[in-house]
mmCIF file of C-alpha atoms in Angstrom:
data_model
loop_
_atom_site.group_PDB
_atom_site.id
_atom_site.type_symbol
_atom_site.label_atom_id
_atom_site.label_comp_id
_atom_site.label_asym_id
_atom_site.label_seq_id
_atom_site.Cartn_x
_atom_site.Cartn_y
_atom_site.Cartn_z
ATOM 1 C CA MET M 1 11.353 -1.672 10.525
ATOM 2 C CA ALA M 2 7.946 -1.136 8.860
ATOM 3 C CA PHE M 3 8.872 2.470 8.229
ATOM 4 C CA ILE M 4 12.296 1.707 6.769
ATOM 5 C CA SER M 5 10.954 -1.071 4.561
ATOM 6 C CA GLY M 6 8.198 1.204 3.237
ATOM 7 C CA ILE M 7 10.623 4.025 2.471
ATOM 8 C CA VAL M 8 13.032 1.653 0.721
ATOM 9 C CA ALA M 9 10.147 0.189 -1.314
ATOM 10 C CA PHE M 10 9.349 3.539 -2.887
ATOM 11 C CA GLN M 11 12.970 4.003 -3.938
ATOM 12 C CA ARG M 12 13.022 0.764 -5.915
ATOM 13 C CA TYR M 13 12.701 0.968 -9.697
ATOM 14 C CA ASP M 14 11.319 -2.503 -10.398
ATOM 15 C CA ARG M 15 7.831 -3.450 -9.257
ATOM 16 C CA ALA M 16 8.688 -6.937 -7.889
ATOM 17 C CA SER M 17 11.341 -5.549 -5.550
ATOM 18 C CA MET M 18 9.047 -2.672 -4.566
ATOM 19 C CA LEU M 19 6.235 -5.103 -3.732
ATOM 20 C CA LYS M 20 8.502 -7.346 -1.641
ATOM 21 C CA PHE M 21 9.596 -4.413 0.515
ATOM 22 C CA TRP M 22 5.950 -3.362 0.870
ATOM 23 C CA PHE M 23 5.148 -6.919 1.974
ATOM 24 C CA VAL M 24 7.513 -6.580 4.950
ATOM 25 C CA SER M 25 6.199 -3.120 5.778
ATOM 26 C CA ALA M 26 2.542 -4.192 5.593
ATOM 27 C CA LEU M 27 3.119 -7.290 7.708
ATOM 28 C CA LEU M 28 4.634 -5.163 10.463
ATOM 29 C CA ASN M 29 1.914 -2.503 10.137
ATOM 30 C CA ALA M 30 -0.791 -5.162 10.524
ATOM 31 C CA SER M 31 0.749 -5.992 13.895
ATOM 32 C CA HIS M 32 0.699 -2.291 14.816
ATOM 33 C CA PHE M 33 -3.043 -2.011 14.144
ATOM 34 C CA ALA M 34 -3.752 -5.221 16.078
ATOM 35 C CA VAL M 35 -1.939 -3.775 19.106
ATOM 36 C CA LEU M 36 -4.091 -0.627 18.797
ATOM 37 C CA GLY M 37 -7.228 -2.784 18.788
ATOM 38 C CA GLN M 38 -8.051 -1.737 15.211
ATOM 39 C CA TYR M 39 -8.747 -5.287 14.090
ATOM 40 C CA GLU M 40 -10.477 -4.392 10.822
ATOM 41 C CA ALA M 41 -7.461 -2.325 9.785
ATOM 42 C CA ALA M 42 -5.136 -5.112 10.962
ATOM 43 C CA CYS M 43 -7.025 -7.607 8.794
ATOM 44 C CA PHE M 44 -6.925 -5.318 5.757
ATOM 45 C CA VAL M 45 -3.213 -4.638 6.153
ATOM 46 C CA GLY M 46 -2.506 -8.327 6.760
ATOM 47 C CA LEU M 47 -4.386 -9.168 3.564
ATOM 48 C CA THR M 48 -2.438 -6.382 1.861
ATOM 49 C CA ALA M 49 0.840 -7.974 2.959
ATOM 50 C CA VAL M 50 -0.148 -11.298 1.406
ATOM 51 C CA ARG M 51 -1.335 -9.482 -1.725
ATOM 52 C CA PHE M 52 2.007 -7.693 -2.132
ATOM 53 C CA LEU M 53 3.879 -10.976 -1.941
ATOM 54 C CA VAL M 54 1.553 -12.752 -4.378
ATOM 55 C CA ALA M 55 1.678 -9.811 -6.820
ATOM 56 C CA ALA M 56 5.490 -9.783 -6.655
ATOM 57 C CA LEU M 57 5.786 -13.511 -7.312
ATOM 58 C CA SER M 58 2.788 -14.149 -9.580
ATOM 59 C CA PRO M 59 1.344 -10.934 -11.088
ATOM 60 C CA ARG M 60 -1.652 -12.563 -12.770
ATOM 61 C CA GLN M 61 -4.953 -10.731 -13.139
ATOM 62 C CA ARG M 62 -6.905 -13.635 -11.626
ATOM 63 C CA TRP M 63 -5.068 -12.998 -8.342
ATOM 64 C CA MET M 64 -6.105 -9.349 -8.496
ATOM 65 C CA TYR M 65 -9.767 -10.364 -8.733
ATOM 66 C CA CYS M 66 -9.296 -12.854 -5.918
ATOM 67 C CA PHE M 67 -7.863 -10.157 -3.626
ATOM 68 C CA LEU M 68 -10.616 -7.701 -4.615
ATOM 69 C CA ALA M 69 -13.190 -10.341 -3.658
ATOM 70 C CA LEU M 70 -11.410 -11.076 -0.366
ATOM 71 C CA SER M 71 -11.282 -7.355 0.472
ATOM 72 C CA THR M 72 -14.988 -7.027 -0.259
ATOM 73 C CA LEU M 73 -15.768 -10.081 1.858
ATOM 74 C CA LEU M 74 -13.653 -8.642 4.667
ATOM 75 C CA ILE M 75 -15.524 -5.317 4.686
ATOM 76 C CA VAL M 76 -18.893 -7.104 4.609
ATOM 77 C CA VAL M 77 -17.917 -9.325 7.547
ATOM 78 C CA SER M 78 -16.041 -6.763 9.654
ATOM 79 C CA TYR M 79 -17.861 -3.469 9.023
ATOM 80 C CA THR M 80 -18.543 -1.637 12.274
ATOM 81 C CA SER M 81 -18.293 2.047 11.314
ATOM 82 C CA PRO M 82 -17.766 4.331 8.323
ATOM 83 C CA VAL M 83 -14.068 4.556 9.274
ATOM 84 C CA ASN M 84 -13.770 0.927 8.075
ATOM 85 C CA LEU M 85 -14.456 2.107 4.525
ATOM 86 C CA LEU M 86 -11.079 3.868 4.372
ATOM 87 C CA PRO M 87 -8.981 0.684 4.685
ATOM 88 C CA TYR M 88 -11.351 -0.928 2.180
ATOM 89 C CA LEU M 89 -10.774 1.920 -0.300
ATOM 90 C CA ALA M 90 -7.016 1.627 0.233
ATOM 91 C CA ALA M 91 -7.239 -2.150 -0.267
ATOM 92 C CA VAL M 92 -9.200 -1.872 -3.523
ATOM 93 C CA VAL M 93 -6.985 0.829 -5.028
ATOM 94 C CA GLY M 94 -3.840 -0.889 -3.753
ATOM 95 C CA THR M 95 -4.951 -4.232 -5.163
ATOM 96 C CA ILE M 96 -5.493 -2.759 -8.598
ATOM 97 C CA GLY M 97 -2.132 -0.976 -8.326
ATOM 98 C CA SER M 98 -0.230 -4.056 -7.177
ATOM 99 C CA PHE M 99 -1.119 -5.975 -10.311
ATOM 100 C CA GLN M 100 -0.238 -3.246 -12.830
ATOM 101 C CA LYS M 101 2.832 -3.689 -15.009
ATOM 102 C CA ASN M 102 3.563 0.036 -15.337
ATOM 103 C CA VAL M 103 5.566 1.103 -12.265
ATOM 104 C CA MET M 104 4.366 4.707 -12.562
ATOM 105 C CA LEU M 105 0.744 3.532 -12.417
ATOM 106 C CA VAL M 106 1.610 1.365 -9.413
ATOM 107 C CA ARG M 107 3.062 4.466 -7.709
ATOM 108 C CA ALA M 108 0.017 6.622 -8.526
ATOM 109 C CA LEU M 109 -2.461 4.089 -7.192
ATOM 110 C CA MET M 110 -0.378 3.496 -4.066
ATOM 111 C CA ALA M 111 -0.441 7.258 -3.435
ATOM 112 C CA VAL M 112 -4.251 7.183 -3.486
ATOM 113 C CA GLY M 113 -4.237 4.255 -1.072
ATOM 114 C CA ALA M 114 -1.722 5.946 1.235
ATOM 115 C CA THR M 115 -3.884 9.074 1.315
ATOM 116 C CA SER M 116 -6.828 6.943 2.415
ATOM 117 C CA TRP M 117 -4.667 5.505 5.200
ATOM 118 C CA VAL M 118 -3.606 9.016 6.312
ATOM 119 C CA VAL M 119 -7.255 9.946 6.824
ATOM 120 C CA HIS M 120 -7.981 6.623 8.571
ATOM 121 C CA ASN M 121 -5.006 6.988 10.901
ATOM 122 C CA LEU M 122 -6.013 10.543 11.803
ATOM 123 C CA LEU M 123 -9.520 9.360 12.670
ATOM 124 C CA VAL M 124 -8.378 6.413 14.826
ATOM 125 C CA GLY M 125 -5.763 8.486 16.665
ATOM 126 C CA SER M 126 -2.510 6.991 15.423
ATOM 127 C CA PRO M 127 -0.171 9.957 14.875
ATOM 128 C CA VAL M 128 2.833 7.697 14.282
ATOM 129 C CA ALA M 129 0.969 5.896 11.489
ATOM 130 C CA VAL M 130 -0.057 9.279 10.012
ATOM 131 C CA LEU M 131 3.564 10.416 9.939
ATOM 132 C CA MET M 132 4.645 7.108 8.453
ATOM 133 C CA GLU M 133 2.085 7.314 5.626
ATOM 134 C CA LEU M 134 3.053 10.944 4.949
ATOM 135 C CA ALA M 135 6.692 9.839 4.764
ATOM 136 C CA PHE M 136 5.638 7.050 2.372
ATOM 137 C CA LEU M 137 3.835 9.601 0.191
ATOM 138 C CA SER M 138 6.949 11.801 0.188
ATOM 139 C CA SER M 139 9.202 8.849 -0.625
ATOM 140 C CA ASN M 140 6.810 7.826 -3.393
ATOM 141 C CA LEU M 141 7.070 11.331 -4.887
ATOM 142 C CA VAL M 142 10.880 11.265 -4.699
ATOM 143 C CA GLY M 143 10.919 7.806 -6.277
ATOM 144 C CA TYR M 144 8.548 8.973 -8.995
ATOM 145 C CA ILE M 145 10.757 11.975 -9.819
ATOM 146 C CA ARG M 146 13.896 9.800 -9.835
ATOM 147 C CA SER M 147 12.217 7.255 -12.119
ATOM 148 C CA ARG M 148 11.054 9.980 -14.501
ATOM 149 C CA ARG M 149 14.518 11.509 -14.654
ATOM 150 C CA GLN M 150 16.084 8.119 -15.301
ATOM 151 C CA SER M 151 13.662 7.392 -18.149
ATOM 152 C CA LEU M 152 14.179 10.756 -19.891
ATOM 153 C CA PRO M 153 16.827 11.117 -22.602
ATOM 154 C CA ALA M 154 20.079 12.698 -21.342
ATOM 155 C CA ALA M 155 19.398 16.009 -23.130
ATOM 156 C CA ASP M 156 16.099 16.477 -21.258
ATOM 157 C CA HIS M 157 17.615 16.829 -17.783
#
């Protein structure tokens, strides 16, 4: 379900719908990391799920700063190894992306965050999560291309 929701999210054209699908995906992924015993990652992804929902319903900049502060507090409290910096990087970039109005900028920043998660998942030994993030990156690229084509005048494609 996390996989399907994430793939569907990247095929959405409007940011609120995209963020709501990411909320479902992130909530389920947080559970995945908790089962693996990767509690720092589970906390970051759980916070990410809440952030996606808040950004979809109330995309105010003050919420962005609140989630950046919470992510920073979480890394300070939970840091146990350099691997923990990868979810933090994904959280910071994803937080900034979630509160952008331009859908293309949201997509670009989410790609950076997903790349950080690919590296994290490789390092913690979660091949399924690696494949899922790579699929998300691919879906993001397809969604980006579809959005670009839709926004171009008819003579340009």
